[in-house]
PDB file of C-alpha atoms in Angstrom:
ATOM      1  CA  MET A   1      -0.034   0.022  -0.035  1.00  0.00           C
ATOM      2  CA  PRO A   2       1.035   3.618  -0.554  1.00  0.00           C
ATOM      3  CA  VAL A   3       3.325   5.828   1.470  1.00  0.00           C
ATOM      4  CA  ILE A   4       2.090   9.524   1.996  1.00  0.00           C
ATOM      5  CA  VAL A   5       4.591  12.055   3.051  1.00  0.00           C
ATOM      6  CA  ILE A   6       3.379  15.462   4.351  1.00  0.00           C
ATOM      7  CA  GLY A   7       5.946  18.105   4.420  1.00  0.00           C
ATOM      8  CA  SER A   8       6.651  21.842   4.317  1.00  0.00           C
ATOM      9  CA  PRO A   9       9.538  23.960   5.568  1.00  0.00           C
ATOM     10  CA  LYS A  10       7.093  26.294   7.268  1.00  0.00           C
ATOM     11  CA  GLY A  11       5.551  25.432  10.731  1.00  0.00           C
ATOM     12  CA  GLY A  12       1.897  26.038  11.527  1.00  0.00           C
ATOM     13  CA  VAL A  13       0.557  25.277   7.972  1.00  0.00           C
ATOM     14  CA  GLY A  14      -1.461  22.169   9.051  1.00  0.00           C
ATOM     15  CA  LYS A  15       0.875  19.325   8.384  1.00  0.00           C
ATOM     16  CA  SER A  16      -0.203  17.366  11.485  1.00  0.00           C
ATOM     17  CA  THR A  17      -3.839  18.149  10.990  1.00  0.00           C
ATOM     18  CA  CYS A  18      -3.538  16.655   7.341  1.00  0.00           C
ATOM     19  CA  ALA A  19      -1.773  13.663   8.824  1.00  0.00           C
ATOM     20  CA  VAL A  20      -4.405  12.950  11.504  1.00  0.00           C
ATOM     21  CA  LEU A  21      -7.342  13.637   9.272  1.00  0.00           C
ATOM     22  CA  LEU A  22      -5.954  11.273   6.569  1.00  0.00           C
ATOM     23  CA  ALA A  23      -5.149   8.592   9.113  1.00  0.00           C
ATOM     24  CA  SER A  24      -8.496   8.710  10.845  1.00  0.00           C
ATOM     25  CA  GLN A  25     -10.548   8.833   7.650  1.00  0.00           C
ATOM     26  CA  PHE A  26      -8.701   6.050   6.050  1.00  0.00           C
ATOM     27  CA  SER A  27      -8.959   3.964   9.226  1.00  0.00           C
ATOM     28  CA  LEU A  28     -12.654   4.409   9.110  1.00  0.00           C
ATOM     29  CA  ALA A  29     -12.608   3.102   5.583  1.00  0.00           C
ATOM     30  CA  GLY A  30     -10.953  -0.071   6.905  1.00  0.00           C
ATOM     31  CA  ALA A  31      -7.244   0.517   6.148  1.00  0.00           C
ATOM     32  CA  SER A  32      -4.477  -0.212   8.558  1.00  0.00           C
ATOM     33  CA  VAL A  33      -2.473   2.920   9.026  1.00  0.00           C
ATOM     34  CA  THR A  34       0.914   3.568  10.398  1.00  0.00           C
ATOM     35  CA  LEU A  35       1.675   7.180  11.316  1.00  0.00           C
ATOM     36  CA  LEU A  36       5.368   8.306  11.669  1.00  0.00           C
ATOM     37  CA  ASP A  37       5.447  11.313  13.812  1.00  0.00           C
ATOM     38  CA  CYS A  38       8.677  13.117  12.848  1.00  0.00           C
ATOM     39  CA  ASP A  39       7.575  16.582  13.938  1.00  0.00           C
ATOM     40  CA  PRO A  40       9.471  17.858  17.136  1.00  0.00           C
ATOM     41  CA  ASN A  41       6.186  19.378  18.343  1.00  0.00           C
ATOM     42  CA  LYS A  42       4.791  15.837  18.546  1.00  0.00           C
ATOM     43  CA  SER A  43       1.150  16.790  17.810  1.00  0.00           C
ATOM     44  CA  VAL A  44       0.413  13.543  16.335  1.00  0.00           C
ATOM     45  CA  SER A  45       1.707  11.753  19.450  1.00  0.00           C
ATOM     46  CA  ARG A  46      -0.433  13.926  21.609  1.00  0.00           C
ATOM     47  CA  TRP A  47      -3.418  13.082  19.523  1.00  0.00           C
ATOM     48  CA  ALA A  48      -2.601   9.417  19.724  1.00  0.00           C
ATOM     49  CA  SER A  49      -2.323   9.529  23.463  1.00  0.00           C
ATOM     50  CA  SER A  50      -6.081   9.400  23.914  1.00  0.00           C
ATOM     51  CA  ASN A  51      -8.664   7.194  22.135  1.00  0.00           C
ATOM     52  CA  LEU A  52      -6.370   6.092  19.304  1.00  0.00           C
ATOM     53  CA  PRO A  53      -8.403   4.048  16.822  1.00  0.00           C
ATOM     54  CA  LYS A  54      -7.500   0.368  16.855  1.00  0.00           C
ATOM     55  CA  ASN A  55      -6.182   0.169  13.347  1.00  0.00           C
ATOM     56  CA  ILE A  56      -3.822   3.035  13.623  1.00  0.00           C
ATOM     57  CA  ARG A  57      -0.261   2.653  14.919  1.00  0.00           C
ATOM     58  CA  VAL A  58       1.898   5.757  15.782  1.00  0.00           C
ATOM     59  CA  ILE A  59       5.698   5.615  15.738  1.00  0.00           C
ATOM     60  CA  SER A  60       7.636   8.609  17.014  1.00  0.00           C
ATOM     61  CA  ASP A  61      11.366   9.381  17.285  1.00  0.00           C
ATOM     62  CA  VAL A  62      12.234   8.242  13.843  1.00  0.00           C
ATOM     63  CA  GLY A  63      15.651   9.563  12.800  1.00  0.00           C
ATOM     64  CA  LYS A  64      17.430  10.001   9.457  1.00  0.00           C
ATOM     65  CA  SER A  65      19.218   6.786   9.952  1.00  0.00           C
ATOM     66  CA  ASP A  66      16.103   4.592  10.364  1.00  0.00           C
ATOM     67  CA  MET A  67      13.608   6.549   8.251  1.00  0.00           C
ATOM     68  CA  ILE A  68      13.801   4.394   5.152  1.00  0.00           C
ATOM     69  CA  SER A  69      13.916   1.073   7.102  1.00  0.00           C
ATOM     70  CA  THR A  70      10.861   2.138   9.297  1.00  0.00           C
ATOM     71  CA  ILE A  71       8.897   3.023   6.263  1.00  0.00           C
ATOM     72  CA  ARG A  72       9.727  -0.235   4.449  1.00  0.00           C
ATOM     73  CA  ASP A  73       9.080  -2.362   7.577  1.00  0.00           C
ATOM     74  CA  ASN A  74       5.555  -0.842   7.902  1.00  0.00           C
ATOM     75  CA  ASP A  75       4.587  -0.863   4.189  1.00  0.00           C
ATOM     76  CA  GLY A  76       2.715  -3.886   2.924  1.00  0.00           C
ATOM     77  CA  ASP A  77      -0.520  -5.244   1.507  1.00  0.00           C
ATOM     78  CA  GLY A  78      -3.615  -3.536   3.091  1.00  0.00           C
ATOM     79  CA  LYS A  79      -1.397  -1.005   4.897  1.00  0.00           C
ATOM     80  CA  LEU A  80      -0.932   2.722   4.607  1.00  0.00           C
ATOM     81  CA  VAL A  81       2.134   4.714   5.862  1.00  0.00           C
ATOM     82  CA  ILE A  82       1.672   8.440   6.511  1.00  0.00           C
ATOM     83  CA  VAL A  83       4.757  10.505   7.529  1.00  0.00           C
ATOM     84  CA  ASP A  84       4.296  13.909   9.429  1.00  0.00           C
ATOM     85  CA  LEU A  85       7.631  15.639   8.811  1.00  0.00           C
ATOM     86  CA  GLU A  86       9.414  18.242  10.676  1.00  0.00           C
ATOM     87  CA  GLY A  87       9.202  21.848   9.351  1.00  0.00           C
ATOM     88  CA  VAL A  88      12.659  22.154   7.971  1.00  0.00           C
ATOM     89  CA  ALA A  89      14.669  21.001   4.862  1.00  0.00           C
ATOM     90  CA  SER A  90      16.865  18.279   6.144  1.00  0.00           C
ATOM     91  CA  GLN A  91      18.281  14.922   5.310  1.00  0.00           C
ATOM     92  CA  LEU A  92      15.532  13.132   7.136  1.00  0.00           C
ATOM     93  CA  VAL A  93      12.949  14.998   4.972  1.00  0.00           C
ATOM     94  CA  SER A  94      14.761  14.101   1.872  1.00  0.00           C
ATOM     95  CA  ARG A  95      14.809  10.286   2.870  1.00  0.00           C
ATOM     96  CA  ALA A  96      11.130  10.353   3.518  1.00  0.00           C
ATOM     97  CA  ILE A  97      10.317  12.006   0.240  1.00  0.00           C
ATOM     98  CA  SER A  98      12.439   9.444  -1.546  1.00  0.00           C
ATOM     99  CA  GLN A  99      10.197   6.703  -0.414  1.00  0.00           C
ATOM    100  CA  ALA A 100       6.894   8.523  -1.043  1.00  0.00           C
ATOM    101  CA  ASP A 101       4.129   7.407  -3.362  1.00  0.00           C
ATOM    102  CA  LEU A 102       2.572  10.824  -2.762  1.00  0.00           C
ATOM    103  CA  VAL A 103       4.077  14.064  -1.207  1.00  0.00           C
ATOM    104  CA  ILE A 104       1.393  16.454   0.016  1.00  0.00           C
ATOM    105  CA  VAL A 105       2.425  20.044   0.666  1.00  0.00           C
ATOM    106  CA  PRO A 106       0.020  21.959   2.938  1.00  0.00           C
ATOM    107  CA  MET A 107      -0.010  25.673   2.281  1.00  0.00           C
ATOM    108  CA  GLN A 108      -1.994  28.547   3.644  1.00  0.00           C
ATOM    109  CA  ALA A 109      -3.354  30.960   1.104  1.00  0.00           C
ATOM    110  CA  THR A 110      -0.827  33.777   1.755  1.00  0.00           C
ATOM    111  CA  ALA A 111       2.143  35.127  -0.191  1.00  0.00           C
ATOM    112  CA  LEU A 112       4.574  34.039   2.535  1.00  0.00           C
ATOM    113  CA  ASP A 113       3.253  30.451   2.631  1.00  0.00           C
ATOM    114  CA  ALA A 114       3.395  30.274  -1.179  1.00  0.00           C
ATOM    115  CA  ALA A 115       7.026  31.325  -1.173  1.00  0.00           C
ATOM    116  CA  ILE A 116       8.143  28.940   1.556  1.00  0.00           C
ATOM    117  CA  GLY A 117       5.929  26.188   0.363  1.00  0.00           C
ATOM    118  CA  SER A 118       7.616  26.238  -3.020  1.00  0.00           C
ATOM    119  CA  GLU A 119      10.757  25.120  -1.215  1.00  0.00           C
ATOM    120  CA  ALA A 120       9.058  21.907  -0.437  1.00  0.00           C
ATOM    121  CA  LEU A 121       8.160  21.421  -4.053  1.00  0.00           C
ATOM    122  CA  ALA A 122      11.906  22.094  -4.882  1.00  0.00           C
ATOM    123  CA  LEU A 123      12.904  19.421  -2.444  1.00  0.00           C
ATOM    124  CA  VAL A 124      10.621  16.909  -4.383  1.00  0.00           C
ATOM    125  CA  ARG A 125      12.194  17.871  -7.668  1.00  0.00           C
ATOM    126  CA  GLU A 126      15.749  17.352  -6.247  1.00  0.00           C
ATOM    127  CA  GLU A 127      14.775  13.954  -5.153  1.00  0.00           C
ATOM    128  CA  GLU A 128      13.252  13.124  -8.524  1.00  0.00           C
ATOM    129  CA  GLU A 129      16.628  14.098 -10.220  1.00  0.00           C
ATOM    130  CA  THR A 130      18.576  12.099  -7.753  1.00  0.00           C
ATOM    131  CA  LEU A 131      16.328   8.981  -7.980  1.00  0.00           C
ATOM    132  CA  GLY A 132      15.699   9.295 -11.772  1.00  0.00           C
ATOM    133  CA  ARG A 133      11.958   8.868 -11.257  1.00  0.00           C
ATOM    134  CA  THR A 134       8.757  10.965 -10.901  1.00  0.00           C
ATOM    135  CA  ILE A 135       7.462  11.380  -7.301  1.00  0.00           C
ATOM    136  CA  LYS A 136       3.782  12.334  -7.381  1.00  0.00           C
ATOM    137  CA  HIS A 137       3.160  15.375  -5.364  1.00  0.00           C
ATOM    138  CA  ALA A 138       0.293  17.902  -4.732  1.00  0.00           C
ATOM    139  CA  VAL A 139      -0.466  20.994  -2.651  1.00  0.00           C
ATOM    140  CA  VAL A 140      -3.470  21.323  -0.359  1.00  0.00           C
ATOM    141  CA  LEU A 141      -4.542  24.686   0.801  1.00  0.00           C
ATOM    142  CA  THR A 142      -5.328  24.922   4.511  1.00  0.00           C
ATOM    143  CA  LYS A 143      -7.138  26.992   7.119  1.00  0.00           C
ATOM    144  CA  THR A 144      -9.169  28.466   4.278  1.00  0.00           C
ATOM    145  CA  ASN A 145     -12.395  30.532   4.711  1.00  0.00           C
ATOM    146  CA  ALA A 146     -15.558  28.497   4.085  1.00  0.00           C
ATOM    147  CA  ALA A 147     -17.658  31.527   3.320  1.00  0.00           C
ATOM    148  CA  MET A 148     -15.428  33.324   0.804  1.00  0.00           C
ATOM    149  CA  LYS A 149     -12.400  32.901  -1.466  1.00  0.00           C
ATOM    150  CA  THR A 150      -9.968  35.816  -1.006  1.00  0.00           C
ATOM    151  CA  ARG A 151      -8.170  37.521  -3.892  1.00  0.00           C
ATOM    152  CA  VAL A 152      -4.782  36.094  -2.670  1.00  0.00           C
ATOM    153  CA  ARG A 153      -6.201  32.610  -2.643  1.00  0.00           C
ATOM    154  CA  ARG A 154      -7.662  32.972  -6.204  1.00  0.00           C
ATOM    155  CA  GLU A 155      -4.280  34.277  -7.436  1.00  0.00           C
ATOM    156  CA  LEU A 156      -2.371  31.583  -5.679  1.00  0.00           C
ATOM    157  CA  GLU A 157      -4.503  28.842  -7.109  1.00  0.00           C
ATOM    158  CA  GLN A 158      -4.170  30.216 -10.605  1.00  0.00           C
ATOM    159  CA  ASN A 159      -0.396  30.396 -10.178  1.00  0.00           C
ATOM    160  CA  LEU A 160      -0.105  26.842  -9.000  1.00  0.00           C
ATOM    161  CA  LYS A 161      -2.190  25.585 -11.871  1.00  0.00           C
ATOM    162  CA  GLU A 162      -0.272  27.543 -14.436  1.00  0.00           C
ATOM    163  CA  ALA A 163       2.988  26.105 -12.977  1.00  0.00           C
ATOM    164  CA  GLY A 164       1.517  22.644 -13.471  1.00  0.00           C
ATOM    165  CA  VAL A 165       1.254  21.929  -9.732  1.00  0.00           C
ATOM    166  CA  ASP A 166      -1.364  19.491  -8.780  1.00  0.00           C
ATOM    167  CA  LEU A 167      -3.971  21.218  -6.351  1.00  0.00           C
ATOM    168  CA  ILE A 168      -6.141  19.013  -4.113  1.00  0.00           C
ATOM    169  CA  GLU A 169      -9.733  19.967  -3.816  1.00  0.00           C
ATOM    170  CA  PRO A 170     -11.335  20.462  -1.408  1.00  0.00           C
ATOM    171  CA  SER A 171      -9.200  22.719   0.538  1.00  0.00           C
ATOM    172  CA  LEU A 172      -9.024  22.147   4.257  1.00  0.00           C
ATOM    173  CA  VAL A 173     -11.235  24.860   5.929  1.00  0.00           C
ATOM    174  CA  GLN A 174     -10.363  26.502   9.210  1.00  0.00           C
ATOM    175  CA  ARG A 175     -12.566  24.571  11.598  1.00  0.00           C
ATOM    176  CA  ALA A 176     -12.691  24.367  15.359  1.00  0.00           C
ATOM    177  CA  ALA A 177     -13.408  20.623  15.216  1.00  0.00           C
ATOM    178  CA  PHE A 178      -9.955  19.877  13.559  1.00  0.00           C
ATOM    179  CA  GLY A 179      -8.252  21.497  16.475  1.00  0.00           C
ATOM    180  CA  GLU A 180     -10.385  19.825  19.090  1.00  0.00           C
ATOM    181  CA  LEU A 181      -9.144  16.469  17.737  1.00  0.00           C
ATOM    182  CA  PHE A 182      -5.726  16.954  19.143  1.00  0.00           C
ATOM    183  CA  ALA A 183      -7.259  17.485  22.602  1.00  0.00           C
ATOM    184  CA  LEU A 184      -9.823  14.709  22.445  1.00  0.00           C
ATOM    185  CA  GLY A 185      -8.043  12.013  20.262  1.00  0.00           C
ATOM    186  CA  GLY A 186     -10.133   9.563  18.266  1.00  0.00           C
ATOM    187  CA  THR A 187     -11.938  10.629  15.026  1.00  0.00           C
ATOM    188  CA  LEU A 188     -14.289  13.270  13.989  1.00  0.00           C
ATOM    189  CA  ALA A 189     -16.959  10.472  13.941  1.00  0.00           C
ATOM    190  CA  ASP A 190     -16.388   9.992  17.710  1.00  0.00           C
ATOM    191  CA  MET A 191     -16.594  13.725  18.130  1.00  0.00           C
ATOM    192  CA  GLU A 192     -19.973  13.759  16.423  1.00  0.00           C
ATOM    193  CA  LYS A 193     -21.319  11.140  18.806  1.00  0.00           C
ATOM    194  CA  ASP A 194     -20.252  13.084  21.874  1.00  0.00           C
ATOM    195  CA  LYS A 195     -22.925  15.726  22.349  1.00  0.00           C
ATOM    196  CA  SER A 196     -20.789  17.365  25.150  1.00  0.00           C
ATOM    197  CA  VAL A 197     -18.133  18.540  22.710  1.00  0.00           C
ATOM    198  CA  SER A 198     -18.352  22.285  22.243  1.00  0.00           C
ATOM    199  CA  THR A 199     -17.754  22.084  18.601  1.00  0.00           C
ATOM    200  CA  ALA A 200     -20.525  19.396  17.997  1.00  0.00           C
ATOM    201  CA  GLY A 201     -22.650  21.681  15.824  1.00  0.00           C
ATOM    202  CA  ASN A 202     -19.835  22.132  13.382  1.00  0.00           C
ATOM    203  CA  VAL A 203     -18.577  18.561  13.321  1.00  0.00           C
ATOM    204  CA  LYS A 204     -20.766  17.397  10.405  1.00  0.00           C
ATOM    205  CA  ASN A 205     -19.364  20.072   8.050  1.00  0.00           C
ATOM    206  CA  ALA A 206     -15.866  19.019   9.261  1.00  0.00           C
ATOM    207  CA  ILE A 207     -16.393  15.422   8.572  1.00  0.00           C
ATOM    208  CA  GLU A 208     -17.674  16.253   4.995  1.00  0.00           C
ATOM    209  CA  ASN A 209     -14.487  18.396   4.472  1.00  0.00           C
ATOM    210  CA  ALA A 210     -12.120  15.505   5.896  1.00  0.00           C
ATOM    211  CA  GLN A 211     -13.842  12.856   3.901  1.00  0.00           C
ATOM    212  CA  GLY A 212     -13.631  14.954   0.689  1.00  0.00           C
ATOM    213  CA  PHE A 213      -9.906  15.571   1.324  1.00  0.00           C
ATOM    214  CA  MET A 214      -9.332  11.769   1.989  1.00  0.00           C
ATOM    215  CA  GLU A 215     -11.100  10.817  -1.231  1.00  0.00           C
ATOM    216  CA  ALA A 216      -9.137  13.296  -3.205  1.00  0.00           C
ATOM    217  CA  VAL A 217      -5.903  11.897  -1.879  1.00  0.00           C
ATOM    218  CA  TYR A 218      -7.125   8.305  -2.591  1.00  0.00           C
ATOM    219  CA  GLU A 219      -7.821   9.156  -6.164  1.00  0.00           C
ATOM    220  CA  ARG A 220      -4.075  10.227  -6.516  1.00  0.00           C
ATOM    221  CA  LEU A 221      -2.982   6.945  -4.973  1.00  0.00           C
ATOM    222  CA  VAL A 222      -4.735   4.666  -7.239  1.00  0.00           C
TER     223      VAL A 222
END
């Protein structure tokens, strides 16, 4: 099964959110998922410390010396590996990208994020040149506004498409439920059942957004 690597040199763009949403939605679809938490902030590990879905395994403290072997040990039939990378350009990041079937670059719809996010795309191209093969990659816009599309976002989307960059739709909207996941653990489906959760009224929309994101990623893997 595929290896998905989520990376960007910029912190705070939603790498861990992408990783957790994909892992939880794929697990609900019946996949066995291994999440590699390579972010020093350990957001994925904090999420996993409470109510971890039974078919998700989280491995932390993966270094550059064992990145490739860890990915290969957990890759197999019926399994999915998702790597949440640190927010820097490093040898560990390069090694993870070299094993990827799909690299996802989260990017907020700002000029700064676009400039820094392009560094992640450049890293993919460098690995492609080194390996002599194409590495499928795509950008997903994160923390977007559900009510409106800003001028900056429209221009960024146009620039990415004109540059031949694959843009995942739907974008990931700024939703309180996504943030609540890291405090509560589990999945958005668990959150929807828990009527005491403060964001319960918005969870349905969050689930639709996460499911659409997962389905768009799945289409790129098959």
